[in-house]
Coordinates of C-alpha atoms and ligand atoms in Angstrom, one line a residue:
X19 CA 1.8 -10.1 12.1
X20 CA 5.1 -11.9 13.3
X21 CA 3.7 -15.4 13.5
X22 CA 2.0 -13.8 11.1
X23 CA 3.0 -14.1 7.4
X24 CA 5.8 -15.9 8.3
X25 CA 3.2 -19.0 8.6
X26 CA 1.1 -18.5 4.9
X27 CA 3.7 -20.6 3.3
X28 CA 2.5 -23.9 2.4
X29 CA 3.3 -27.7 2.2
X30 CA 2.0 -30.8 0.2
X31 CA -1.1 -32.3 1.2
X32 CA -4.0 -33.3 -1.5
X33 CA -5.7 -32.2 -3.8
X34 CA -8.7 -29.4 -5.1
X35 CA -9.3 -29.9 -8.6
X36 CA -11.4 -29.3 -11.4
X37 CA -12.4 -25.3 -10.6
X38 CA -8.4 -25.0 -9.9
X39 CA -7.6 -25.7 -13.8
X40 CA -10.6 -24.2 -15.0
X41 CA -9.8 -21.1 -13.0
X42 CA -5.9 -21.7 -14.3
X43 CA -7.1 -21.8 -18.0
X44 CA -8.6 -17.9 -17.4
X45 CA -5.8 -17.0 -16.0
X46 CA -3.0 -17.8 -18.0
X47 CA -4.5 -16.1 -21.0
X48 CA -4.2 -13.3 -19.0
X49 CA -1.1 -11.0 -20.4
X50 CA 0.4 -10.6 -16.7
X51 CA 3.4 -7.7 -15.6
X52 CA 3.1 -8.8 -11.1
X53 CA 6.8 -9.9 -11.4
X54 CA 9.7 -9.7 -13.4
X55 CA 11.1 -8.1 -16.0
X56 CA 14.0 -8.6 -18.1
X57 CA 16.0 -4.9 -18.2
X58 CA 16.2 -3.9 -21.9
X59 CA 17.8 -0.7 -22.7
X60 CA 16.3 -1.9 -26.4
X61 CA 13.4 0.6 -27.4
X62 CA 11.2 0.3 -30.7
X63 CA 9.4 -3.2 -32.3
X64 CA 11.6 -4.9 -29.3
X65 CA 10.1 -3.6 -26.9
X66 CA 7.1 -6.6 -27.6
X67 CA 9.5 -8.7 -27.8
X68 CA 10.1 -8.0 -24.3
X69 CA 7.0 -8.4 -23.6
X70 CA 6.1 -11.8 -24.4
X71 CA 9.1 -12.4 -22.9
X72 CA 8.1 -11.3 -19.7
X73 CA 4.6 -12.9 -20.2
X74 CA 6.0 -16.1 -20.9
X75 CA 8.0 -16.0 -17.6
X76 CA 4.8 -14.9 -15.9
X77 CA 2.8 -17.2 -17.7
X78 CA 5.8 -19.9 -16.4
X79 CA 6.1 -18.9 -12.9
X80 CA 1.5 -19.1 -12.9
X81 CA 1.2 -23.0 -14.3
X82 CA 4.3 -23.8 -11.5
X83 CA 2.4 -21.9 -9.0
X84 CA -0.8 -23.6 -10.9
X85 CA 0.7 -26.6 -10.0
X86 CA 1.9 -26.7 -6.5
X87 CA -1.7 -26.2 -5.4
X88 CA -3.6 -28.5 -7.9
X89 CA -0.4 -30.3 -6.2
X90 CA -2.1 -30.4 -2.2
X91 CA 0.8 -27.9 -1.1
X92 CA -2.6 -25.8 -0.6
X93 CA -4.9 -28.2 0.6
X94 CA -9.6 -27.6 1.1
X95 CA -10.2 -29.8 4.4
X96 CA -12.2 -32.2 3.3
X97 CA -16.1 -32.1 2.8
X98 CA -18.2 -34.1 4.6
X99 CA -20.1 -37.1 3.8
X100 CA -23.3 -34.2 4.0
X101 CA -22.2 -31.6 1.3
X102 CA -21.0 -34.4 -0.9
X103 CA -24.2 -35.9 -1.1
X104 CA -25.8 -32.9 -1.5
X105 CA -22.2 -31.6 -4.7
X106 CA -23.8 -35.4 -5.8
X107 CA -27.3 -34.6 -6.5
X108 CA -27.4 -31.9 -7.4
X109 CA -24.6 -32.9 -10.3
X110 CA -27.4 -35.1 -10.8
X111 CA -29.4 -32.4 -11.7
X112 CA -30.9 -32.5 -7.8
X113 CA -32.7 -28.5 -8.3
X114 CA -30.8 -26.3 -6.4
X115 CA -33.5 -24.8 -4.7
X116 CA -35.2 -28.7 -3.2
X117 CA -32.1 -29.3 -2.1
X118 CA -30.8 -26.1 0.0
X119 CA -34.6 -27.3 1.3
X120 CA -33.9 -30.8 2.3
X121 CA -30.4 -30.2 3.7
X122 CA -31.3 -26.7 6.2
X123 CA -34.5 -28.9 7.3
X124 CA -31.6 -32.2 8.2
X125 CA -30.0 -29.7 9.6
X126 CA -27.1 -29.6 7.6
X127 CA -27.6 -25.9 7.2
X128 CA -24.4 -25.3 9.4
X129 CA -22.3 -27.4 6.8
X130 CA -23.2 -25.5 4.4
X131 CA -22.4 -22.8 6.0
X132 CA -18.7 -23.4 6.4
X133 CA -16.9 -21.4 4.7
X134 CA -14.1 -22.6 2.0
X135 CA -10.4 -24.1 3.8
X136 CA -7.3 -24.3 2.4
X137 CA -5.0 -26.0 4.5
X138 CA -1.1 -26.4 5.1
X139 CA 2.6 -26.2 7.0
X140 CA 4.8 -24.5 7.8
X141 CA 7.3 -24.6 4.6
X142 CA 7.8 -24.2 1.4
X143 CA 7.2 -21.2 -0.9
X144 CA 10.7 -18.2 0.6
X145 CA 10.9 -17.0 -2.6
X146 CA 7.3 -14.9 -3.1
X147 CA 5.4 -12.2 -1.1
X148 CA 2.8 -13.7 1.0
X149 CA 0.2 -12.2 -0.7
X150 CA 0.9 -14.2 -4.7
X151 CA -0.2 -17.5 -3.7
X152 CA -3.8 -15.3 -2.0
X153 CA -4.1 -15.0 -5.7
X154 CA -4.2 -18.2 -6.5
X155 CA -5.7 -19.1 -4.1
X156 CA -8.3 -17.2 -4.2
X157 CA -8.9 -18.2 -8.0
X158 CA -9.5 -21.1 -6.8
X159 CA -11.7 -20.7 -3.0
X160 CA -13.7 -17.1 -4.4
X161 CA -13.6 -14.6 -2.1
X162 CA -13.2 -16.0 1.1
X163 CA -12.0 -18.8 2.5
X164 CA -9.9 -19.8 5.9
X165 CA -6.1 -20.8 5.4
X166 CA -5.0 -23.1 8.7
X167 CA -1.3 -23.1 9.6
X168 CA -1.5 -26.5 12.3
X169 CA -3.4 -24.8 15.5
X170 CA -3.4 -20.8 13.2
X171 CA -6.3 -19.6 11.2
X172 CA -6.6 -16.7 8.7
X173 CA -9.4 -15.3 6.5
X174 CA -8.7 -14.2 3.2
X175 CA -11.1 -11.4 1.9
X176 CA -11.4 -10.4 -1.8
X177 CA -15.3 -10.0 -2.0
X178 CA -15.4 -5.9 -2.8
X179 CA -18.8 -7.1 -0.6
X180 CA -17.4 -8.5 2.6
X181 CA -14.7 -5.7 2.8
X182 CA -16.7 -2.8 2.7
X183 CA -18.8 -4.5 5.5
X184 CA -15.6 -4.9 7.3
X185 CA -14.1 -1.5 6.5
X186 CA -17.1 0.6 6.3
X187 CA -19.9 -1.0 7.2
X188 CA -19.1 -3.0 10.9
X189 CA -15.6 -1.3 12.1
X190 CA -17.5 -0.9 15.1
X191 CA -16.3 -4.9 15.2
X192 CA -13.4 -4.2 14.0
X193 CA -10.1 -4.0 15.3
X194 CA -6.2 -4.2 13.9
X195 CA -5.7 -7.3 16.0
X196 CA -1.9 -8.5 15.4
X197 CA -1.0 -5.9 13.2
X198 CA -1.7 -3.0 16.3
X199 CA 1.0 -6.2 18.3
X200 CA 3.7 -6.1 16.0
X201 CA 4.1 -2.1 15.7
X202 CA 3.3 -1.5 19.2
X203 CA 7.2 -0.8 19.4
X204 CA 7.7 2.2 17.0
X205 CA 4.4 3.1 16.7
X206 CA 2.9 1.9 20.2
X207 CA -1.2 3.6 20.2
X208 CA 0.2 5.9 17.1
X209 CA -3.0 6.2 14.7
X210 CA -2.9 3.0 13.1
X211 CA -2.0 0.8 15.5
X212 CA -4.6 2.7 18.0
X213 CA -8.3 0.4 18.7
X214 CA -11.6 2.0 20.1
X215 CA -11.6 4.8 22.5
X216 CA -8.1 6.6 22.4
X217 CA -8.4 6.7 18.2
X218 CA -11.6 8.0 17.9
X219 CA -9.3 11.0 20.4
X220 CA -6.7 11.1 18.0
X221 CA -8.3 11.1 15.0
X222 CA -10.6 13.6 16.4
X223 CA -6.9 15.1 17.1
X224 CA -5.6 14.5 13.4
X225 CA -7.2 14.8 11.0
X226 CA -8.1 18.5 10.6
X227 CA -4.2 19.5 10.8
X228 CA -4.0 18.0 7.0
X229 CA -7.1 20.6 5.7
X230 CA -6.7 22.6 3.0
X231 CA -4.6 25.4 3.3
X232 CA -2.1 22.8 4.6
X233 CA -2.6 20.5 2.0
X234 CA -1.8 23.1 -0.1
X235 CA 1.2 25.1 1.7
X236 CA 3.0 21.9 0.7
X237 CA 3.5 22.7 -3.1
X238 CA 6.5 24.2 -2.4
X239 CA 8.3 21.0 -0.3
X240 CA 7.2 18.3 -2.6
X241 CA 8.5 21.0 -5.8
X242 CA 11.9 21.9 -4.1
X243 CA 12.4 18.6 -2.9
X244 CA 11.9 16.9 -5.9
X245 CA 14.3 19.3 -8.1
X246 CA 16.5 18.8 -5.4
X247 CA 16.3 14.7 -7.0
X248 CA 16.4 15.9 -10.3
X249 CA 19.8 18.0 -9.7
X250 CA 20.8 14.4 -8.4
X251 CA 19.3 12.7 -11.9
X252 CA 21.3 15.7 -13.6
X253 CA 24.8 14.6 -12.8
X254 CA 23.4 10.7 -12.9
X255 CA 23.1 11.7 -16.3
X256 CA 26.1 13.8 -17.3
X257 CA 27.8 11.3 -15.4
X258 CA 27.0 7.8 -17.2
X259 CA 25.6 6.4 -14.4
X260 CA 22.6 4.3 -14.2
X261 CA 21.1 5.5 -10.7
X262 CA 18.9 3.1 -7.7
X263 CA 15.6 4.9 -8.2
X264 CA 14.0 3.1 -6.0
X265 CA 15.9 4.4 -2.6
X266 CA 16.2 7.6 -4.2
X267 CA 12.7 7.4 -3.7
X268 CA 12.7 6.5 0.2
X269 CA 14.3 9.5 0.5
X270 CA 12.5 11.9 -1.7
X271 CA 9.2 11.1 0.9
X272 CA 11.6 11.2 3.7
X273 CA 12.6 14.1 3.3
X274 CA 8.9 15.4 2.4
X275 CA 7.4 13.8 5.4
X276 CA 9.8 15.5 7.8
X277 CA 9.6 18.6 7.1
X278 CA 5.6 18.0 6.4
X279 CA 5.0 16.2 10.3
X280 CA 7.4 17.2 12.2
X281 CA 9.6 20.9 10.8
X282 CA 12.9 18.1 10.4
X283 CA 14.8 19.1 7.5
X284 CA 16.8 15.1 7.3
X285 CA 17.6 15.9 3.3
X286 CA 18.5 11.9 3.1
X287 CA 18.8 13.4 -0.6
X288 CA 22.1 15.1 -0.1
X289 CA 24.1 14.1 3.6
X290 CA 24.2 10.2 4.9
X291 CA 22.8 11.7 9.1
X292 CA 22.9 9.1 11.4
X293 CA 19.7 10.2 11.9
X294 CA 18.5 9.3 8.7
X295 CA 20.1 5.4 10.0
X296 CA 18.2 5.0 12.4
X297 CA 14.7 5.8 10.7
X298 CA 15.8 3.8 8.8
X299 CA 16.8 0.8 11.3
X300 CA 13.5 1.2 12.6
X301 CA 11.6 1.1 9.9
X302 CA 13.6 -2.2 8.6
X303 CA 12.8 -4.1 12.4
X304 CA 9.2 -3.5 11.8
X305 CA 8.8 -5.0 8.5
X306 CA 11.1 -7.9 9.3
X307 CA 9.1 -8.2 11.7
X308 CA 5.8 -8.1 9.8
X309 CA 7.3 -11.6 8.4
X310 CA 9.9 -13.1 10.9
X311 CA 8.3 -16.6 11.4
X312 CA 8.9 -15.7 15.6
X313 CA 8.6 -12.9 17.7
X314 CA 12.3 -13.3 18.7
X315 CA 12.0 -9.8 20.1
X316 CA 10.1 -10.8 22.6
X317 CA 12.1 -14.2 23.7
X318 CA 13.4 -13.0 27.2
X319 CA 18.0 -13.4 26.8
X320 CA 17.4 -12.6 23.6
X321 CA 16.0 -9.3 23.4
X322 CA 19.8 -8.3 25.6
X323 CA 22.1 -10.4 23.5
X324 CA 21.0 -9.8 20.5
X325 CA 23.8 -7.1 18.7
X326 CA 20.5 -6.3 15.9
X327 CA 17.4 -5.3 18.9
X328 CA 19.9 -3.4 20.6
X329 CA 20.7 -1.6 17.4
X330 CA 17.2 -1.1 16.9
X331 CA 16.7 -0.4 20.4
X332 CA 19.4 2.5 19.7
X333 CA 17.9 3.5 16.8
X334 CA 15.0 4.3 18.3
X335 CA 16.4 6.1 21.2
X336 CA 17.8 8.6 19.0
X337 CA 14.5 8.9 17.0
X338 CA 13.4 10.0 19.9
X339 CA 15.7 12.2 21.5
X340 CA 15.2 13.9 18.3
X341 CA 11.7 14.2 18.1
X342 CA 11.8 15.3 21.7
X343 CA 14.2 18.2 20.3
X344 CA 11.6 19.2 18.6
X345 CA 8.9 19.0 20.1
X346 CA 10.6 21.7 22.5
X347 CA 11.6 24.0 19.6
X348 CA 8.3 24.4 18.9
X349 CA 6.3 24.3 21.8
X350 CA 8.9 27.3 22.3
X351 CA 8.2 28.6 18.7
X352 CA 3.9 28.4 19.4
X353 CA 4.9 30.4 23.4
X354 CA 6.0 32.4 21.0
X355 CA 3.4 33.5 18.0
X356 CA 0.6 35.4 18.7
X357 CA -1.6 33.3 16.1
X358 CA -4.7 31.8 17.1
X359 CA -5.9 29.3 16.8
X360 CA -9.2 28.2 14.5
X361 CA -9.8 25.9 11.9
X362 CA -7.4 26.8 9.2
X363 CA -5.0 28.3 11.2
X364 CA -1.1 27.4 10.3
X365 CA 2.1 28.8 11.1
X366 CA 3.8 30.3 7.4
X367 CA 7.1 29.0 8.7
X368 CA 6.4 26.3 10.3
X369 CA 3.1 24.5 8.8
X370 CA 3.6 21.0 10.1
X371 CA 1.1 18.6 11.8
X372 CA 3.3 18.7 14.5
X373 CA 2.6 23.1 15.5
X374 CA -0.7 22.1 14.6
X375 CA -1.1 19.8 17.4
X376 CA 0.6 22.0 19.3
X377 CA -0.7 25.6 19.3
X378 CA -4.3 23.1 19.3
X379 CA -3.6 22.3 22.9
X380 CA -1.8 18.3 22.8
X381 CA -0.3 17.6 25.8
X382 CA 4.2 18.2 24.9
X383 CA 4.1 15.3 27.2
X384 CA 2.6 12.7 25.8
X385 CA 4.1 9.7 24.8
X386 CA 1.1 9.5 22.5
X387 CA 1.9 12.5 20.5
X388 CA 5.5 10.8 20.2
X389 CA 3.1 7.1 18.3
X390 CA 1.8 9.4 16.6
X391 CA 4.1 11.8 15.2
X392 CA 6.3 8.6 15.1
X393 CA 3.5 6.7 13.2
X394 CA 2.1 10.0 10.4
X395 CA 6.3 9.5 9.2
X396 CA 6.1 5.9 8.7
X397 CA 2.8 6.0 6.8
X398 CA 3.7 8.9 4.9
X399 CA 6.8 7.9 3.7
X400 CA 7.3 4.1 2.6
X401 CA 3.9 4.6 1.3
X402 CA 4.3 7.1 -1.4
X403 CA 7.6 6.1 -1.9
X404 CA 6.0 2.5 -2.5
X405 CA 4.5 4.3 -5.3
X406 CA 6.3 6.1 -7.0
X407 CA 9.2 2.9 -7.3
X408 CA 6.0 1.0 -8.8
X409 CA 4.7 4.6 -11.1
X410 CA 8.6 4.2 -12.6
X411 CA 8.8 0.6 -13.0
X412 CA 5.4 0.5 -15.1
X413 CA 6.4 3.8 -17.4
X414 CA 9.8 2.3 -17.8
X415 CA 7.2 -0.9 -19.5
X416 CA 5.1 1.2 -22.1
X417 CA 6.1 4.4 -23.6
X418 CA 3.2 4.9 -25.1
X419 CA 2.3 5.8 -21.7
X420 CA 5.0 7.4 -20.8
X421 CA 4.9 9.1 -24.0
X422 CA 1.5 10.3 -23.3
X423 CA 2.9 11.1 -19.5
X424 CA 5.3 13.8 -20.5
X425 CA 3.1 15.8 -23.7
X426 CA 0.3 16.4 -21.2
X427 CA 3.2 17.7 -18.2
X428 CA 5.1 19.4 -21.0
X429 CA 1.9 21.6 -22.5
X430 CA 0.3 22.6 -18.6
X431 CA 3.8 23.2 -16.4
X432 CA 5.6 24.9 -18.9
X433 CA 8.6 25.5 -16.7
X434 CA 7.0 26.3 -13.2
X435 CA 7.3 23.4 -10.1
X436 CA 3.3 22.6 -9.7
X437 CA 1.0 24.2 -8.0
X438 CA -2.0 23.4 -6.8
X439 CA -4.2 24.4 -9.5
X440 CA -2.2 22.8 -12.4
X441 CA -3.5 19.3 -10.0
X442 CA -7.2 19.5 -12.1
X443 CA -5.6 19.9 -16.0
X444 CA -2.9 16.6 -14.7
X445 CA -5.4 14.5 -15.3
X446 CA -3.4 11.6 -17.1
X447 CA -1.0 11.7 -14.6
X448 CA -3.5 11.4 -12.2
X449 CA -4.6 8.7 -13.8
X450 CA -1.3 7.1 -14.0
X451 CA -1.0 6.9 -9.8
X452 CA -5.0 5.4 -9.5
X453 CA -3.2 2.9 -12.5
X454 CA -0.2 2.2 -10.3
X455 CA -2.4 1.5 -7.4
X456 CA -4.4 -0.5 -8.7
X457 CA -1.5 -2.6 -9.5
X458 CA 0.8 -2.2 -6.3
X459 CA -1.8 -1.7 -3.5
X460 CA 0.4 -0.3 -0.3
X461 CA 0.1 -1.9 1.4
X462 CA -1.0 -5.6 -0.1
X463 CA -3.4 -7.2 2.1
X464 CA -5.1 -4.7 5.2
X465 CA -5.2 -6.6 8.7
X466 CA -8.6 -6.7 10.8
X467 CA -9.7 -9.0 14.1
X468 CA -12.8 -8.8 15.2
X469 CA -14.5 -8.3 18.5
X470 CA -17.7 -9.9 18.0
X471 CA -19.4 -12.4 16.4
X472 CA -20.6 -11.2 12.2
X473 CA -22.3 -12.6 9.7
X474 CA -19.3 -12.4 6.6
X475 CA -22.0 -12.8 3.2
X476 CA -23.2 -15.7 3.8
X477 CA -20.6 -17.4 6.5
X478 CA -21.3 -16.5 10.5
X479 CA -17.6 -16.1 11.7
X480 CA -16.3 -16.2 16.0
X481 CA -14.6 -13.0 17.8
X482 CA -11.7 -13.6 17.3
X483 CA -11.4 -14.4 13.7
X484 CA -7.6 -12.6 12.0
X485 CA -8.4 -11.1 9.0
X486 CA -6.5 -10.8 5.7
X487 CA -8.0 -8.2 3.3
X488 CA -6.4 -8.9 0.2
X489 CA -6.4 -5.4 -2.0
X490 CA -3.9 -6.9 -4.6
X491 CA -7.1 -10.0 -4.6
X492 CA -9.3 -7.2 -5.3
X493 CA -7.4 -4.7 -7.6
X494 CA -6.1 -7.1 -9.6
X495 CA -9.8 -9.7 -9.8
X496 CA -10.3 -10.3 -12.8
X497 CA -14.1 -10.6 -12.3
X498 CA -13.8 -6.7 -11.8
X499 CA -11.8 -5.7 -14.4
X500 CA -10.8 -6.3 -17.8
X501 CA -7.3 -7.6 -18.7
X502 CA -7.1 -6.7 -15.5
X503 CA -3.0 -7.1 -15.4
X504 CA -2.9 -4.6 -18.2
X505 CA -1.6 -1.2 -16.4
X506 CA -4.2 0.6 -18.4
X507 CA -4.3 4.0 -17.4
X508 CA -7.0 5.5 -20.3
X509 CA -9.3 2.2 -18.3
X510 CA -9.7 5.6 -16.0
X511 CA -11.7 7.7 -17.8
X512 CA -10.5 11.5 -18.0
X513 CA -13.1 13.3 -17.9
X514 CA -15.0 10.7 -14.9
X515 CA -14.4 11.0 -11.9
X516 CA -11.0 10.2 -9.3
X517 CA -12.0 6.5 -8.8
X518 CA -11.5 5.7 -5.0
X519 CA -13.8 3.3 -2.7
X520 CA -17.3 4.3 -2.9
X521 CA -17.5 5.2 -6.4
X522 CA -16.3 1.4 -6.9
X523 CA -17.5 -0.7 -4.9
X524 CA -14.9 -1.1 -2.8
X525 CA -13.4 -3.4 -5.6
X526 CA -11.1 -0.4 -5.9
X527 CA -9.4 1.1 -2.3
X528 CA -5.8 2.2 -2.5
X529 CA -6.5 4.5 0.1
X530 CA -8.5 1.8 2.2
X531 CA -12.4 3.0 3.5
X532 CA -14.8 3.6 6.3
X533 CA -13.5 5.7 9.4
X534 CA -9.7 3.7 9.3
X535 CA -9.1 5.6 5.6
X536 CA -6.0 7.2 4.7
X537 CA -5.8 10.3 6.7
X538 CA -2.9 12.1 4.3
X539 CA -5.3 10.8 0.6
X540 CA -4.7 14.0 -0.6
X541 CA -1.8 14.8 0.5
X542 CA 0.1 11.0 -0.8
X543 CA -2.1 11.9 -3.8
X544 CA -0.7 15.5 -4.6
X545 CA 2.8 14.2 -4.1
X546 CA 2.7 11.4 -5.9
X547 CA 1.8 13.2 -8.7
X548 CA 4.4 16.7 -8.3
X549 CA 7.4 13.9 -8.4
X550 CA 6.3 12.0 -10.7
X551 CA 5.3 15.5 -13.2
X552 CA 8.2 17.0 -12.8
X553 CA 10.5 13.8 -12.9
X554 CA 8.9 12.5 -16.8
X555 CA 9.1 16.6 -17.4
X556 CA 13.2 16.6 -17.1
X557 CA 14.2 13.3 -18.0
X558 CA 13.5 10.3 -20.0
X559 CA 14.1 6.6 -17.7
X560 CA 14.4 3.6 -19.0
X561 CA 15.5 -0.2 -17.4
X562 CA 19.7 -0.4 -17.0
X563 CA 20.8 -2.4 -19.1
X564 CA 22.2 -5.8 -16.7
X565 CA 20.0 -4.6 -13.6
X566 CA 18.5 -7.0 -12.4
X567 CA 15.3 -8.1 -12.8
X568 CA 12.4 -6.6 -10.6
X569 CA 10.5 -9.4 -8.6
X570 CA 8.7 -7.6 -5.2
X571 CA 9.3 -8.0 -1.8
X572 CA 7.2 -7.5 1.3
X573 CA 6.8 -5.8 4.3
X574 CA 4.7 -3.1 5.6
X575 CA 4.5 -2.3 1.7
X576 CA 6.0 -4.3 -1.6
X577 CA 9.7 -3.4 -2.1
X578 CA 11.8 -4.5 -5.1
X579 CA 14.2 -7.9 -3.6
X580 CA 16.9 -5.9 -5.7
X581 CA 16.0 -1.9 -6.3
X582 CA 14.8 -0.9 -9.6
X583 CA 18.3 1.2 -11.4
X584 CA 17.7 3.2 -14.0
X585 CA 19.0 4.9 -16.9
X586 CA 17.7 8.6 -17.2
X587 CA 18.7 11.2 -19.6
X588 CA 17.6 15.1 -20.4
X589 CA 15.8 14.9 -22.4
X590 CA 15.9 16.8 -25.5
X591 CA 13.5 19.8 -24.4
X592 CA 15.2 23.7 -24.0
X593 CA 16.2 23.4 -21.2
X594 CA 14.5 24.4 -17.4
X595 CA 14.4 27.1 -15.1
X596 CA 12.1 26.4 -12.3
X597 CA 9.9 29.4 -10.7
X598 CA 10.6 28.8 -7.0
X599 CA 7.4 31.6 -6.3
X600 CA 5.1 28.9 -4.9
X601 CA 1.8 30.9 -4.4
X602 CA 0.3 30.0 -1.8
X603 CA -3.0 28.5 -3.2
X604 CA -6.8 27.6 -1.5
X605 CA -7.5 23.9 -3.2
X606 CA -10.6 24.0 -6.0
X607 CA -13.5 22.3 -4.0
X608 CA -13.7 20.7 -8.1
X609 CA -10.8 18.8 -8.1
X610 CA -12.8 15.4 -7.0
X611 CA -9.5 14.7 -4.8
X612 CA -10.9 12.2 -2.2
X613 CA -10.9 13.8 1.4
X614 CA -9.9 11.5 5.2
X615 CA -13.0 12.2 7.0
X616 CA -12.6 11.9 10.9
X617 CA -14.9 10.5 13.2
Ligands
HEM5 C1 1.0 6.8 -1.7 C2 1.1 7.0 -0.3 C3 -0.5 6.3 0.5 C4 -1.0 5.2 1.2 C5 -1.2 4.2 -0.8 C6 -2.0 5.2 0.6 C7 -2.2 4.2 2.0 C8 -3.2 4.0 3.9 C9 -4.4 2.9 2.9 C10 -4.7 1.8 2.4 C11 -4.8 3.3 4.7 C12 -5.6 2.6 5.7 C13 -5.1 1.2 6.1 C14 -6.3 0.2 6.8 O1 -7.3 0.3 7.1 O2 -5.5 -0.5 7.7 C15 -3.8 4.3 5.0 C16 -3.9 4.1 6.8 C17 -3.5 6.0 7.7 N1 -1.9 6.3 6.3 FE1 -1.9 6.2 4.1 N2 -1.7 6.5 2.9 C18 -1.0 7.1 2.2 C19 -0.1 7.8 2.7 C20 -0.7 8.6 3.6 C21 0.8 9.8 3.9 C22 1.2 11.0 3.7 C23 0.1 9.6 5.2 C24 0.5 10.8 6.3 C25 0.5 12.2 6.4 C26 -0.7 9.0 5.4 C27 -1.5 9.0 7.2 C28 -2.0 7.3 7.5 C29 -3.0 7.2 8.4 C30 -2.5 8.3 9.8 C31 -3.7 6.1 8.2 C32 -4.3 5.1 9.6 C33 -6.0 6.2 9.4 C34 -7.1 5.9 10.3 O3 -6.2 3.9 11.0 O4 -7.7 6.4 11.6 N3 -0.4 7.9 5.0 N4 -3.4 4.6 3.8

């Protein structure tokens, strides 16, 4: 993806017209929450005025982008004579069936089946996350189109049935392509980038580690870590200091995933240890590489002299050494314990995924084990942090949703830490997360490469095509969603099933779909529900006065450009003393939360 996402910058060419205007008008009527909001502490009647300003600014941004598309920065390749003739005859009223017959008969079918194409060259739109122009282009060119820059081209998929075909119906014909190339330095052949036999074997080994007893045991961890965050916020509330929630959420989820994956307490909410900085250095590097204009890390001399790369290598070394130490400690515990390995095996002192893997016979010395642990750490960290960040951003803009949410949490939780049993009662909280994941999917695009010729929709494609499935486009499509841009948890009925890719026909796929679906979906759903519930029970959150506007930028997940600065105030409620006794409860199958499957 290195020389990939950055290729998604565009420059002037000629124009494609009518459809564009028609589609833009359709969109510009919407109530948009995509990009920015201006911070305000004002409440009540002025909220509407703030929202109106937001909508106007958003409409203006859209109009500008739309004008750039119309002016030719993104250009459809000129259609052939046959296509023009066919379109002309069609406009004159010739029946569609007759035209199909004639043009197929005269050998025109190949031209007809050519995927719509947008062309451009590297430049401009540096201020926009790459998936935003893809959305505008989708409204113009439809559910599948080709984006071409010089010699490089990508297929952009925003059609649910084509997404389903790639992810679920014919996944064997697709690999992770450029994603695997970029992540190689940190994840190697870990579960996210791996393909083929390695992926199949490792998925079978790792999925069982996230069994129901393990997820239930994680509730204590979710609750204690969130309680530490509550204490920090409590102190900030006393001091009247604003807080930057995005970095706090990042630390919260790092602390959780460190314990869950290899029983390591980063304690990043309280201390800035070297290992925490090393993990962040590695993570930032992965994100930088995903948007770099050229793969600078492969340039022979640069590789050895770049101070940044030296820092990354040193950070990687520290992370790997720490991992080696943790693996050694864990192996010793496994060797000394008398527990027999079985399906729901779990060591109560150390329920981590690493412990499960070693007890199941995983090779301690293998690079594969380290690759998988790093993959789980990264996969489970940034994604959940981003979900929490955007959920609180959305909540700050919709006080009525926040009030309803707090109401539910108050009545369900009282002064307890949440347990697995509470999950089926926190229905509205779950819907808030579902809706946040719809508006801000993490990651916003899924990357694939075709391994063989295939047919997408009505278009034949060749092997070696790089494909972006735009989850952002699917989740915000005006064709699939009413008021697609509105944060409206009510769109999901409380007594309905938990929305997922299957019951939403691949219009909604927050955790992907098919055999490569997220293995941490249940873990992450519960983790974010617990965090949201515990935080809103204790505090009110508002955008801080004078905070920078919240804009998006992207690496693997969607970040804010300048953080999410909020004013946190204690709710006027009796003080809540958390109960730290969290019983391990069997998960009730009626919880209706999606579950990852081994293949
Ligand atoms: C809200 C948080 C999360 C979101 C939104 C999320 C989303 C996703 C998505 C969309 C995919 C599919 C990627 C693709 O098809 O290319 C995926 C895969 C994956 N996720 Fe998550 N994830 C989250 C949390 C987690 C957690 C907590 C873990 C680990 C405990 C995890 C581990 C993985 C792994 C290992 C894969 C690769 C599975 C495979 O290829 O077989 N994720 N995730």
